[in-house]
mmCIF file of C-alpha atoms and ligand atoms in Angstrom:
data_model
loop_
_atom_site.group_PDB
_atom_site.id
_atom_site.type_symbol
_atom_site.label_atom_id
_atom_site.label_comp_id
_atom_site.label_asym_id
_atom_site.label_seq_id
_atom_site.Cartn_x
_atom_site.Cartn_y
_atom_site.Cartn_z
ATOM 1 C CA MET E 1 -19.101 16.545 -35.428
ATOM 2 C CA PRO E 2 -16.884 14.717 -37.950
ATOM 3 C CA ILE E 3 -14.810 11.563 -37.831
ATOM 4 C CA LYS E 4 -11.749 11.666 -35.625
ATOM 5 C CA ASN E 5 -8.874 13.350 -37.497
ATOM 6 C CA ARG E 6 -6.451 10.599 -36.528
ATOM 7 C CA PHE E 7 -8.445 8.128 -38.616
ATOM 8 C CA ALA E 8 -8.298 10.387 -41.669
ATOM 9 C CA GLU E 9 -4.498 10.253 -41.265
ATOM 10 C CA MET E 10 -4.550 6.470 -40.820
ATOM 11 C CA HIS E 11 -7.022 5.843 -43.672
ATOM 12 C CA ASP E 12 -4.437 4.657 -46.236
ATOM 13 C CA GLU E 13 -2.690 2.417 -43.725
ATOM 14 C CA ILE E 14 -5.948 0.748 -42.618
ATOM 15 C CA THR E 15 -7.070 0.399 -46.245
ATOM 16 C CA GLY E 16 -3.761 -1.374 -46.904
ATOM 17 C CA TRP E 17 -4.483 -3.886 -44.104
ATOM 18 C CA ARG E 18 -7.993 -4.400 -45.435
ATOM 19 C CA ARG E 19 -6.811 -5.094 -48.975
ATOM 20 C CA HIS E 20 -4.081 -7.441 -47.766
ATOM 21 C CA LEU E 21 -6.677 -9.442 -45.802
ATOM 22 C CA HIS E 22 -9.002 -9.319 -48.794
ATOM 23 C CA ALA E 23 -6.380 -10.900 -51.041
ATOM 24 C CA HIS E 24 -5.820 -13.723 -48.506
ATOM 25 C CA PRO E 25 -9.230 -14.985 -47.389
ATOM 26 C CA GLU E 26 -9.600 -17.933 -45.005
ATOM 27 C CA LEU E 27 -12.679 -19.937 -44.030
ATOM 28 C CA LEU E 28 -14.397 -20.686 -40.708
ATOM 29 C CA TYR E 29 -11.914 -21.656 -37.956
ATOM 30 C CA ASP E 30 -9.026 -21.952 -40.415
ATOM 31 C CA VAL E 31 -8.090 -18.275 -40.020
ATOM 32 C CA HIS E 32 -4.489 -18.814 -38.894
ATOM 33 C CA GLU E 33 -2.874 -16.266 -41.246
ATOM 34 C CA THR E 34 -5.540 -13.671 -40.516
ATOM 35 C CA ALA E 35 -5.230 -14.176 -36.757
ATOM 36 C CA GLY E 36 -1.434 -13.984 -37.141
ATOM 37 C CA PHE E 37 -1.758 -10.686 -39.042
ATOM 38 C CA VAL E 38 -4.053 -9.321 -36.316
ATOM 39 C CA GLN E 39 -1.587 -10.344 -33.566
ATOM 40 C CA GLU E 40 1.353 -8.754 -35.415
ATOM 41 C CA ARG E 41 -0.438 -5.424 -35.769
ATOM 42 C CA LEU E 42 -1.639 -5.488 -32.151
ATOM 43 C CA GLY E 43 1.936 -6.184 -31.042
ATOM 44 C CA GLU E 44 3.184 -3.158 -32.999
ATOM 45 C CA PHE E 45 0.536 -0.947 -31.372
ATOM 46 C CA GLY E 46 1.752 -1.967 -27.919
ATOM 47 C CA VAL E 47 -1.540 -3.276 -26.546
ATOM 48 C CA ASP E 48 -1.296 -4.600 -22.974
ATOM 49 C CA GLU E 49 -2.164 -8.228 -23.587
ATOM 50 C CA ILE E 50 -2.707 -10.563 -26.562
ATOM 51 C CA THR E 51 -4.245 -14.022 -26.117
ATOM 52 C CA PRO E 52 -4.644 -16.224 -29.211
ATOM 53 C CA GLY E 53 -6.549 -19.488 -29.391
ATOM 54 C CA ILE E 54 -9.790 -18.362 -27.743
ATOM 55 C CA GLY E 55 -12.731 -20.092 -29.449
ATOM 56 C CA ARG E 56 -10.099 -22.210 -31.252
ATOM 57 C CA THR E 57 -8.592 -19.480 -33.465
ATOM 58 C CA GLY E 58 -10.009 -16.241 -32.052
ATOM 59 C CA VAL E 59 -7.730 -13.495 -30.718
ATOM 60 C CA VAL E 60 -8.417 -11.488 -27.556
ATOM 61 C CA ALA E 61 -6.456 -8.312 -26.795
ATOM 62 C CA VAL E 62 -6.570 -5.842 -23.908
ATOM 63 C CA ILE E 63 -5.971 -2.085 -23.963
ATOM 64 C CA LYS E 64 -5.930 -0.327 -20.596
ATOM 65 C CA GLY E 65 -6.962 3.298 -20.235
ATOM 66 C CA LYS E 66 -4.836 5.970 -18.530
ATOM 67 C CA THR E 67 -6.766 5.186 -15.360
ATOM 68 C CA ASP E 68 -9.041 2.484 -14.046
ATOM 69 C CA THR E 69 -10.958 3.912 -11.109
ATOM 70 C CA ARG E 70 -14.281 2.144 -11.625
ATOM 71 C CA GLY E 71 -13.377 -1.271 -13.016
ATOM 72 C CA ARG E 72 -15.216 -0.699 -16.287
ATOM 73 C CA VAL E 73 -14.643 -3.178 -19.166
ATOM 74 C CA ILE E 74 -16.055 -2.916 -22.690
ATOM 75 C CA GLY E 75 -15.754 -5.604 -25.377
ATOM 76 C CA LEU E 76 -15.452 -4.670 -29.080
ATOM 77 C CA ARG E 77 -15.859 -7.456 -31.612
ATOM 78 C CA ALA E 78 -14.875 -8.078 -35.246
ATOM 79 C CA ASP E 79 -15.192 -11.222 -37.384
ATOM 80 C CA MET E 80 -12.253 -12.538 -39.449
ATOM 81 C CA ASP E 81 -13.557 -15.279 -41.771
ATOM 82 C CA ALA E 82 -14.425 -15.279 -45.491
ATOM 83 C CA LEU E 83 -16.820 -17.305 -47.662
ATOM 84 C CA PRO E 84 -16.481 -20.241 -50.102
ATOM 85 C CA ILE E 85 -17.285 -18.017 -53.091
ATOM 86 C CA THR E 86 -15.263 -17.400 -56.259
ATOM 87 C CA GLU E 87 -14.666 -13.662 -56.462
ATOM 88 C CA ALA E 88 -16.028 -11.716 -59.439
ATOM 89 C CA SER E 89 -15.650 -8.166 -58.124
ATOM 90 C CA GLY E 90 -12.970 -7.101 -60.603
ATOM 91 C CA VAL E 91 -10.927 -5.225 -57.940
ATOM 92 C CA ASP E 92 -7.149 -5.243 -58.389
ATOM 93 C CA TYR E 93 -6.578 -6.614 -54.871
ATOM 94 C CA ALA E 94 -8.990 -9.540 -55.432
ATOM 95 C CA SER E 95 -8.705 -12.891 -53.660
ATOM 96 C CA THR E 96 -5.579 -14.865 -54.517
ATOM 97 C CA VAL E 97 -7.206 -18.059 -53.188
ATOM 98 C CA PRO E 98 -9.449 -19.887 -55.679
ATOM 99 C CA GLY E 99 -12.966 -20.470 -54.344
ATOM 100 C CA LYS E 100 -12.557 -18.203 -51.305
ATOM 101 C CA MET E 101 -13.587 -14.580 -50.990
ATOM 102 C CA HIS E 102 -14.193 -11.928 -48.361
ATOM 103 C CA ALA E 103 -17.724 -11.432 -49.710
ATOM 104 C CA CYS E 104 -19.207 -10.242 -46.415
ATOM 105 C CA GLY E 105 -16.680 -7.509 -45.602
ATOM 106 C CA HIS E 106 -15.198 -9.210 -42.535
ATOM 107 C CA ASP E 107 -11.807 -8.024 -43.863
ATOM 108 C CA GLY E 108 -13.211 -4.509 -43.395
ATOM 109 C CA HIS E 109 -14.543 -5.211 -39.894
ATOM 110 C CA THR E 110 -11.201 -6.671 -38.763
ATOM 111 C CA SER E 111 -9.266 -3.720 -40.215
ATOM 112 C CA ILE E 112 -11.649 -1.183 -38.654
ATOM 113 C CA LEU E 113 -11.220 -2.752 -35.217
ATOM 114 C CA LEU E 114 -7.424 -2.822 -35.736
ATOM 115 C CA GLY E 115 -7.571 0.891 -36.623
ATOM 116 C CA ALA E 116 -9.560 1.635 -33.475
ATOM 117 C CA ALA E 117 -7.064 -0.461 -31.472
ATOM 118 C CA LYS E 118 -4.121 1.549 -32.807
ATOM 119 C CA TYR E 119 -5.815 4.833 -31.871
ATOM 120 C CA LEU E 120 -6.896 3.608 -28.431
ATOM 121 C CA SER E 121 -3.365 2.303 -27.724
ATOM 122 C CA GLU E 122 -1.894 5.695 -28.684
ATOM 123 C CA THR E 123 -4.354 7.868 -26.780
ATOM 124 C CA ARG E 124 -5.704 5.729 -23.892
ATOM 125 C CA ASN E 125 -8.037 8.594 -23.191
ATOM 126 C CA PHE E 126 -10.476 6.551 -21.110
ATOM 127 C CA ASP E 127 -10.988 5.205 -17.583
ATOM 128 C CA GLY E 128 -11.225 1.437 -17.755
ATOM 129 C CA THR E 129 -10.342 -1.456 -20.044
ATOM 130 C CA VAL E 130 -11.114 -2.296 -23.672
ATOM 131 C CA VAL E 131 -11.172 -5.953 -24.683
ATOM 132 C CA LEU E 132 -10.873 -6.615 -28.426
ATOM 133 C CA LEU E 133 -12.566 -9.778 -29.666
ATOM 134 C CA PHE E 134 -11.406 -11.006 -33.098
ATOM 135 C CA GLN E 135 -13.572 -14.035 -33.778
ATOM 136 C CA PRO E 136 -13.355 -16.890 -36.300
ATOM 137 C CA ALA E 137 -16.174 -18.743 -38.062
ATOM 138 C CA GLU E 138 -18.992 -16.199 -38.176
ATOM 139 C CA GLU E 139 -20.214 -17.711 -41.461
ATOM 140 C CA GLY E 140 -22.086 -20.707 -40.096
ATOM 141 C CA GLY E 141 -19.461 -22.019 -37.674
ATOM 142 C CA ALA E 142 -20.659 -20.195 -34.541
ATOM 143 C CA GLY E 143 -17.189 -18.848 -33.717
ATOM 144 C CA GLY E 144 -18.800 -16.216 -31.487
ATOM 145 C CA LYS E 145 -20.412 -18.994 -29.460
ATOM 146 C CA ALA E 146 -17.066 -20.821 -29.315
ATOM 147 C CA MET E 147 -15.448 -17.736 -27.748
ATOM 148 C CA VAL E 148 -18.314 -17.336 -25.252
ATOM 149 C CA ASP E 149 -18.125 -21.071 -24.426
ATOM 150 C CA ASP E 150 -14.381 -20.612 -23.861
ATOM 151 C CA GLY E 151 -15.312 -18.187 -21.077
ATOM 152 C CA VAL E 152 -14.222 -14.985 -22.796
ATOM 153 C CA MET E 153 -16.843 -12.834 -21.035
ATOM 154 C CA ASP E 154 -16.010 -13.983 -17.504
ATOM 155 C CA ARG E 155 -12.280 -14.375 -17.978
ATOM 156 C CA TRP E 156 -11.882 -10.745 -19.074
ATOM 157 C CA ASN E 157 -14.783 -9.491 -16.957
ATOM 158 C CA ILE E 158 -16.502 -7.926 -19.986
ATOM 159 C CA GLN E 159 -19.548 -5.872 -18.983
ATOM 160 C CA GLU E 160 -20.974 -4.847 -22.353
ATOM 161 C CA VAL E 161 -20.197 -5.695 -26.002
ATOM 162 C CA TYR E 162 -20.445 -3.867 -29.307
ATOM 163 C CA GLY E 163 -19.953 -4.794 -32.932
ATOM 164 C CA LEU E 164 -20.653 -3.495 -36.422
ATOM 165 C CA HIS E 165 -21.424 -4.874 -39.868
ATOM 166 C CA ASN E 166 -21.156 -3.087 -43.202
ATOM 167 C CA MET E 167 -24.498 -2.828 -44.987
ATOM 168 C CA PRO E 168 -24.932 -2.522 -48.761
ATOM 169 C CA GLY E 169 -27.933 -0.361 -49.578
ATOM 170 C CA LEU E 170 -27.297 2.110 -46.748
ATOM 171 C CA PRO E 171 -25.314 5.209 -47.745
ATOM 172 C CA VAL E 172 -21.607 5.395 -46.892
ATOM 173 C CA GLY E 173 -21.424 7.723 -43.897
ATOM 174 C CA GLN E 174 -24.535 6.282 -42.266
ATOM 175 C CA ILE E 175 -24.736 4.293 -39.044
ATOM 176 C CA ALA E 176 -28.026 2.493 -38.422
ATOM 177 C CA ALA E 177 -29.313 0.474 -35.482
ATOM 178 C CA ARG E 178 -32.380 -0.201 -33.407
ATOM 179 C CA PRO E 179 -33.109 -1.402 -29.895
ATOM 180 C CA GLY E 180 -34.539 -4.929 -29.745
ATOM 181 C CA PRO E 181 -34.296 -7.606 -32.437
ATOM 182 C CA LEU E 182 -32.097 -6.555 -35.380
ATOM 183 C CA LEU E 183 -31.327 -9.866 -37.131
ATOM 184 C CA ALA E 184 -33.258 -13.134 -37.147
ATOM 185 C CA SER E 185 -32.561 -16.520 -35.643
ATOM 186 C CA SER E 186 -31.882 -19.258 -38.176
ATOM 187 C CA ASP E 187 -32.846 -22.866 -37.449
ATOM 188 C CA GLU E 188 -32.883 -25.719 -39.951
ATOM 189 C CA PHE E 189 -34.898 -28.901 -40.183
ATOM 190 C CA GLU E 190 -34.792 -32.125 -42.150
ATOM 191 C CA ILE E 191 -37.796 -34.421 -42.543
ATOM 192 C CA VAL E 192 -37.418 -37.944 -43.884
ATOM 193 C CA VAL E 193 -40.750 -39.467 -44.872
ATOM 194 C CA THR E 194 -41.015 -43.199 -45.367
ATOM 195 C CA GLY E 195 -44.085 -44.724 -47.053
ATOM 196 C CA LYS E 196 -44.173 -47.817 -49.226
ATOM 197 C CA GLY E 197 -42.802 -47.769 -52.743
ATOM 198 C CA GLY E 198 -44.593 -49.510 -55.551
ATOM 199 C CA HIS E 199 -45.864 -49.537 -59.121
ATOM 200 C CA ALA E 200 -47.381 -46.296 -60.317
ATOM 201 C CA ALA E 201 -50.356 -48.198 -61.711
ATOM 202 C CA ALA E 202 -51.106 -49.903 -58.375
ATOM 203 C CA PRO E 203 -51.258 -47.112 -55.781
ATOM 204 C CA HIS E 204 -53.604 -49.153 -53.593
ATOM 205 C CA ASN E 205 -50.715 -51.530 -52.853
ATOM 206 C CA ALA E 206 -48.324 -48.685 -51.946
ATOM 207 C CA ILE E 207 -48.158 -45.709 -49.603
ATOM 208 C CA ASP E 208 -47.343 -42.800 -51.893
ATOM 209 C CA THR E 209 -44.520 -41.011 -50.106
ATOM 210 C CA THR E 210 -44.487 -38.148 -52.627
ATOM 211 C CA LEU E 211 -48.117 -37.369 -51.860
ATOM 212 C CA VAL E 212 -47.566 -37.639 -48.091
ATOM 213 C CA ALA E 213 -44.535 -35.333 -48.239
ATOM 214 C CA SER E 214 -46.518 -32.875 -50.377
ATOM 215 C CA GLN E 215 -49.268 -32.781 -47.731
ATOM 216 C CA ILE E 216 -46.585 -32.135 -45.123
ATOM 217 C CA VAL E 217 -45.176 -29.192 -47.120
ATOM 218 C CA VAL E 218 -48.639 -27.638 -47.474
ATOM 219 C CA SER E 219 -49.447 -28.194 -43.793
ATOM 220 C CA LEU E 220 -46.102 -26.759 -42.645
ATOM 221 C CA HIS E 221 -47.150 -23.477 -44.234
ATOM 222 C CA THR E 222 -50.125 -23.275 -41.885
ATOM 223 C CA ILE E 223 -47.719 -22.856 -38.948
ATOM 224 C CA VAL E 224 -46.910 -19.237 -39.823
ATOM 225 C CA SER E 225 -50.452 -18.389 -40.933
ATOM 226 C CA ARG E 226 -52.411 -20.239 -38.189
ATOM 227 C CA ASN E 227 -50.156 -20.811 -35.131
ATOM 228 C CA VAL E 228 -47.942 -17.742 -34.997
ATOM 229 C CA ASP E 229 -49.235 -14.533 -33.416
ATOM 230 C CA PRO E 230 -49.782 -12.283 -36.481
ATOM 231 C CA ILE E 231 -47.841 -9.458 -34.802
ATOM 232 C CA LYS E 232 -44.709 -11.627 -34.623
ATOM 233 C CA ARG E 233 -42.346 -12.270 -37.502
ATOM 234 C CA VAL E 234 -41.602 -15.810 -38.625
ATOM 235 C CA VAL E 235 -40.512 -17.167 -42.013
ATOM 236 C CA LEU E 236 -40.694 -20.885 -42.830
ATOM 237 C CA THR E 237 -39.297 -22.127 -46.119
ATOM 238 C CA VAL E 238 -39.023 -25.683 -47.410
ATOM 239 C CA GLY E 239 -35.965 -25.425 -49.635
ATOM 240 C CA THR E 240 -35.510 -28.977 -50.912
ATOM 241 C CA PHE E 241 -37.851 -31.858 -51.787
ATOM 242 C CA ASN E 242 -36.257 -35.084 -53.044
ATOM 243 C CA THR E 243 -37.579 -38.606 -53.391
ATOM 244 C CA ASP E 244 -35.862 -41.893 -54.128
ATOM 245 C CA SER E 245 -37.928 -42.460 -57.272
ATOM 246 C CA ASN E 246 -36.166 -41.803 -60.570
ATOM 247 C CA ALA E 247 -38.982 -42.807 -62.896
ATOM 248 C CA SER E 248 -42.439 -41.532 -63.745
ATOM 249 C CA ASN E 249 -43.924 -44.988 -63.253
ATOM 250 C CA VAL E 250 -42.485 -45.623 -59.785
ATOM 251 C CA ILE E 251 -44.054 -44.601 -56.466
ATOM 252 C CA ALA E 252 -41.314 -43.349 -54.144
ATOM 253 C CA HIS E 253 -40.473 -45.186 -50.930
ATOM 254 C CA THR E 254 -38.790 -42.265 -49.148
ATOM 255 C CA ALA E 255 -38.757 -38.479 -49.473
ATOM 256 C CA ARG E 256 -36.467 -35.936 -47.861
ATOM 257 C CA LEU E 257 -37.459 -32.325 -47.138
ATOM 258 C CA GLU E 258 -35.077 -29.637 -45.882
ATOM 259 C CA GLY E 259 -36.082 -26.208 -44.682
ATOM 260 C CA THR E 260 -35.343 -23.237 -42.473
ATOM 261 C CA VAL E 261 -37.226 -21.199 -39.888
ATOM 262 C CA ARG E 262 -36.249 -17.555 -39.313
ATOM 263 C CA THR E 263 -37.757 -15.374 -36.639
ATOM 264 C CA LEU E 264 -37.209 -12.135 -34.743
ATOM 265 C CA ASP E 265 -39.027 -13.484 -31.672
ATOM 266 C CA PRO E 266 -36.971 -15.880 -29.532
ATOM 267 C CA ASP E 267 -40.121 -17.560 -28.124
ATOM 268 C CA MET E 268 -41.307 -18.421 -31.638
ATOM 269 C CA ARG E 269 -38.351 -20.781 -32.177
ATOM 270 C CA ALA E 270 -39.708 -23.292 -29.683
ATOM 271 C CA LEU E 271 -43.221 -23.002 -31.082
ATOM 272 C CA ALA E 272 -41.964 -23.559 -34.646
ATOM 273 C CA GLU E 273 -39.958 -26.631 -33.644
ATOM 274 C CA GLU E 274 -42.892 -28.153 -31.764
ATOM 275 C CA ARG E 275 -45.298 -27.521 -34.650
ATOM 276 C CA VAL E 276 -42.915 -28.748 -37.406
ATOM 277 C CA ARG E 277 -42.448 -32.039 -35.534
ATOM 278 C CA ARG E 278 -46.163 -32.478 -34.839
ATOM 279 C CA VAL E 279 -47.349 -31.579 -38.341
ATOM 280 C CA ALA E 280 -44.783 -33.815 -40.051
ATOM 281 C CA GLU E 281 -45.202 -36.829 -37.770
ATOM 282 C CA ASP E 282 -48.995 -36.734 -37.488
ATOM 283 C CA THR E 283 -49.613 -35.973 -41.169
ATOM 284 C CA ALA E 284 -47.421 -38.924 -42.137
ATOM 285 C CA SER E 285 -49.198 -41.100 -39.603
ATOM 286 C CA ALA E 286 -52.617 -40.214 -41.034
ATOM 287 C CA PHE E 287 -51.507 -41.741 -44.352
ATOM 288 C CA GLY E 288 -49.872 -44.793 -42.790
ATOM 289 C CA ALA E 289 -46.385 -43.385 -43.426
ATOM 290 C CA ARG E 290 -43.652 -42.312 -40.980
ATOM 291 C CA ALA E 291 -41.829 -38.991 -40.672
ATOM 292 C CA GLU E 292 -38.567 -38.487 -38.795
ATOM 293 C CA VAL E 293 -37.758 -34.879 -37.997
ATOM 294 C CA LYS E 294 -34.281 -33.598 -37.267
ATOM 295 C CA TRP E 295 -34.157 -30.054 -35.824
ATOM 296 C CA MET E 296 -30.842 -28.202 -36.076
ATOM 297 C CA PRO E 297 -30.778 -25.019 -34.004
ATOM 298 C CA GLY E 298 -28.701 -22.229 -35.580
ATOM 299 C CA TYR E 299 -27.854 -18.686 -34.531
ATOM 300 C CA PRO E 300 -30.232 -17.013 -32.038
ATOM 301 C CA VAL E 301 -32.032 -13.710 -32.642
ATOM 302 C CA THR E 302 -29.592 -10.775 -32.477
ATOM 303 C CA VAL E 303 -31.198 -8.578 -29.810
ATOM 304 C CA ASN E 304 -29.803 -5.124 -29.017
ATOM 305 C CA THR E 305 -30.388 -4.032 -25.417
ATOM 306 C CA GLU E 306 -32.090 -0.646 -24.830
ATOM 307 C CA ASP E 307 -29.431 1.279 -22.905
ATOM 308 C CA GLU E 308 -26.445 0.038 -24.891
ATOM 309 C CA THR E 309 -28.213 0.820 -28.181
ATOM 310 C CA ALA E 310 -28.801 4.348 -26.922
ATOM 311 C CA HIS E 311 -25.051 4.620 -26.153
ATOM 312 C CA ALA E 312 -24.214 3.247 -29.609
ATOM 313 C CA ILE E 313 -26.527 5.815 -31.233
ATOM 314 C CA ASP E 314 -25.073 8.682 -29.137
ATOM 315 C CA ALA E 315 -21.553 7.718 -30.208
ATOM 316 C CA ALA E 316 -22.695 7.508 -33.845
ATOM 317 C CA ARG E 317 -24.271 10.975 -33.675
ATOM 318 C CA ALA E 318 -20.965 12.352 -32.395
ATOM 319 C CA VAL E 319 -19.097 11.124 -35.480
ATOM 320 C CA THR E 320 -21.612 11.443 -38.346
ATOM 321 C CA PRO E 321 -24.712 13.517 -39.111
ATOM 322 C CA ASP E 322 -26.319 10.508 -40.836
ATOM 323 C CA VAL E 323 -27.706 8.211 -38.114
ATOM 324 C CA ASP E 324 -30.807 6.022 -38.354
ATOM 325 C CA PRO E 325 -31.809 5.010 -34.804
ATOM 326 C CA GLU E 326 -34.820 2.933 -35.935
ATOM 327 C CA THR E 327 -33.555 0.881 -38.875
ATOM 328 C CA PRO E 328 -35.901 -1.999 -39.749
ATOM 329 C CA PRO E 329 -34.778 -5.471 -38.663
ATOM 330 C CA ILE E 330 -33.670 -7.920 -41.390
ATOM 331 C CA MET E 331 -33.959 -11.718 -41.621
ATOM 332 C CA PRO E 332 -30.338 -12.858 -42.122
ATOM 333 C CA SER E 333 -28.661 -14.088 -38.936
ATOM 334 C CA GLU E 334 -25.443 -13.214 -37.135
ATOM 335 C CA ASP E 335 -23.484 -15.033 -34.467
ATOM 336 C CA PHE E 336 -22.755 -11.845 -32.492
ATOM 337 C CA ALA E 337 -26.182 -12.895 -31.158
ATOM 338 C CA TYR E 338 -24.377 -15.312 -28.781
ATOM 339 C CA MET E 339 -22.293 -12.484 -27.331
ATOM 340 C CA LEU E 340 -25.471 -10.427 -26.885
ATOM 341 C CA GLU E 341 -27.040 -13.369 -25.053
ATOM 342 C CA ALA E 342 -24.054 -13.356 -22.689
ATOM 343 C CA ARG E 343 -23.807 -9.588 -22.130
ATOM 344 C CA PRO E 344 -25.822 -6.430 -22.856
ATOM 345 C CA GLY E 345 -24.673 -4.605 -25.956
ATOM 346 C CA ALA E 346 -25.475 -3.369 -29.428
ATOM 347 C CA TYR E 347 -24.794 -4.210 -33.054
ATOM 348 C CA VAL E 348 -24.903 -1.475 -35.690
ATOM 349 C CA PHE E 349 -24.911 -1.299 -39.478
ATOM 350 C CA LEU E 350 -22.267 0.780 -41.240
ATOM 351 C CA GLY E 351 -23.446 2.047 -44.642
ATOM 352 C CA ASN E 352 -21.575 0.436 -47.564
ATOM 353 C CA GLY E 353 -23.309 2.321 -50.404
ATOM 354 C CA ASP E 354 -24.927 1.009 -53.540
ATOM 355 C CA THR E 355 -22.926 -2.216 -53.928
ATOM 356 C CA ALA E 356 -23.835 -5.829 -54.563
ATOM 357 C CA MET E 357 -25.254 -7.490 -51.442
ATOM 358 C CA CYS E 358 -23.077 -9.388 -48.979
ATOM 359 C CA HIS E 359 -22.413 -13.010 -50.044
ATOM 360 C CA HIS E 360 -22.531 -12.017 -53.748
ATOM 361 C CA PRO E 361 -19.402 -12.684 -55.896
ATOM 362 C CA ALA E 362 -19.423 -9.045 -57.071
ATOM 363 C CA TYR E 363 -19.679 -7.593 -53.530
ATOM 364 C CA VAL E 364 -17.087 -4.870 -52.725
ATOM 365 C CA PHE E 365 -16.386 -3.427 -49.259
ATOM 366 C CA ASP E 366 -16.224 0.387 -49.485
ATOM 367 C CA ASP E 367 -12.973 1.599 -47.920
ATOM 368 C CA GLU E 368 -14.467 5.090 -47.549
ATOM 369 C CA ALA E 369 -16.480 3.700 -44.625
ATOM 370 C CA ILE E 370 -13.331 2.831 -42.632
ATOM 371 C CA PRO E 371 -12.695 6.141 -40.791
ATOM 372 C CA LEU E 372 -16.324 6.301 -39.640
ATOM 373 C CA GLY E 373 -16.308 2.729 -38.341
ATOM 374 C CA CYS E 374 -13.055 3.356 -36.440
ATOM 375 C CA SER E 375 -14.339 6.672 -35.073
ATOM 376 C CA TRP E 376 -17.526 5.039 -33.820
ATOM 377 C CA PHE E 377 -15.647 2.352 -31.878
ATOM 378 C CA ALA E 378 -13.258 4.915 -30.387
ATOM 379 C CA GLU E 379 -16.000 7.425 -29.543
ATOM 380 C CA LEU E 380 -18.043 4.699 -27.890
ATOM 381 C CA VAL E 381 -15.117 3.795 -25.611
ATOM 382 C CA GLU E 382 -14.369 7.420 -24.720
ATOM 383 C CA ARG E 383 -18.039 8.152 -23.963
ATOM 384 C CA ARG E 384 -18.838 4.989 -22.013
ATOM 385 C CA MET E 385 -15.641 5.200 -19.966
ATOM 386 C CA PRO E 386 -14.797 8.935 -19.844
ATOM 387 C CA ALA E 387 -11.257 9.745 -18.713
ATOM 388 C CA ALA E 388 -11.100 10.273 -14.943
HETATM 389 NI NI1 LIG O 1 -20.990 -10.903 -42.295
#
């Protein structure tokens, strides 16, 4: 079965919205123009309710079906923010804002959800309520968490949530998902090691902080190989290593390490934190130095629930022949994870073809994917809440 015909008719209009948003990217919570654009369109469609300012600058809208006999409520989410990247895509609707670019396709996600909203407002061919969640600050600002913390799930009585993300490398026309973990958690750590600086020719009078920090880096890499269950997936990377020595004949007094831990297993986050602290502090102590560890929890693992993933896959199969129901998980992170912690639901990938990867200055969202994304949202609503 193909995409819904209405979205083929609306394709140019939705592409126009997408390219307008693309030319005017905004960062994190500062998405006032984008949120304003979303509210204007929603107002034109005649949705039942629009509430701005949820999760600071998020927009929540409600579309009621023809009937509501069972009190069903489904949440559909899109992200609105761009990235601090200078665009090098060469498209004629490129960013007009220096240093900002929609390099993750959130302009596409927002436009797709607007397209679905227009269709659902016109047809209302379902029994229940759709709640649209346009969130700010997906790119590191935890805007999804801000909306959940603002009570969005309880206030609108949302029972299950769905979202999508374009995916370079998957063919346009494909929808891919899997039950269980789909994207990794992302935590960061900083370790400041303090030894005793001194003359390079008199190491016996110093505590060589560079050597201590080096031992810590090596030992940190035993966490994944020796502490983590080999069946589970954890990545630990030390990304920076800086000392306060600027000369070859000076022993450093302090060193600073920064790193990240990614995992698909929620229980491994606690283990990694405990081990990073222990290894850093005790290794430093063994050399007479001191290590202070700062742990900065980031986005949780994005975990699709079984039943809702099955519904997402069924809806995908109804609108495209190209569905991968067992796509491998990947190690980037996604703050839809917070919504999936609050409610059952599913996140799917929408093929974006052979383009540069997300977050690359040459990345281009493929507008040909729009009708499929819209059709999937609409089909999902009509299947999960069939008209009475
Ligand atoms: Ni993204």
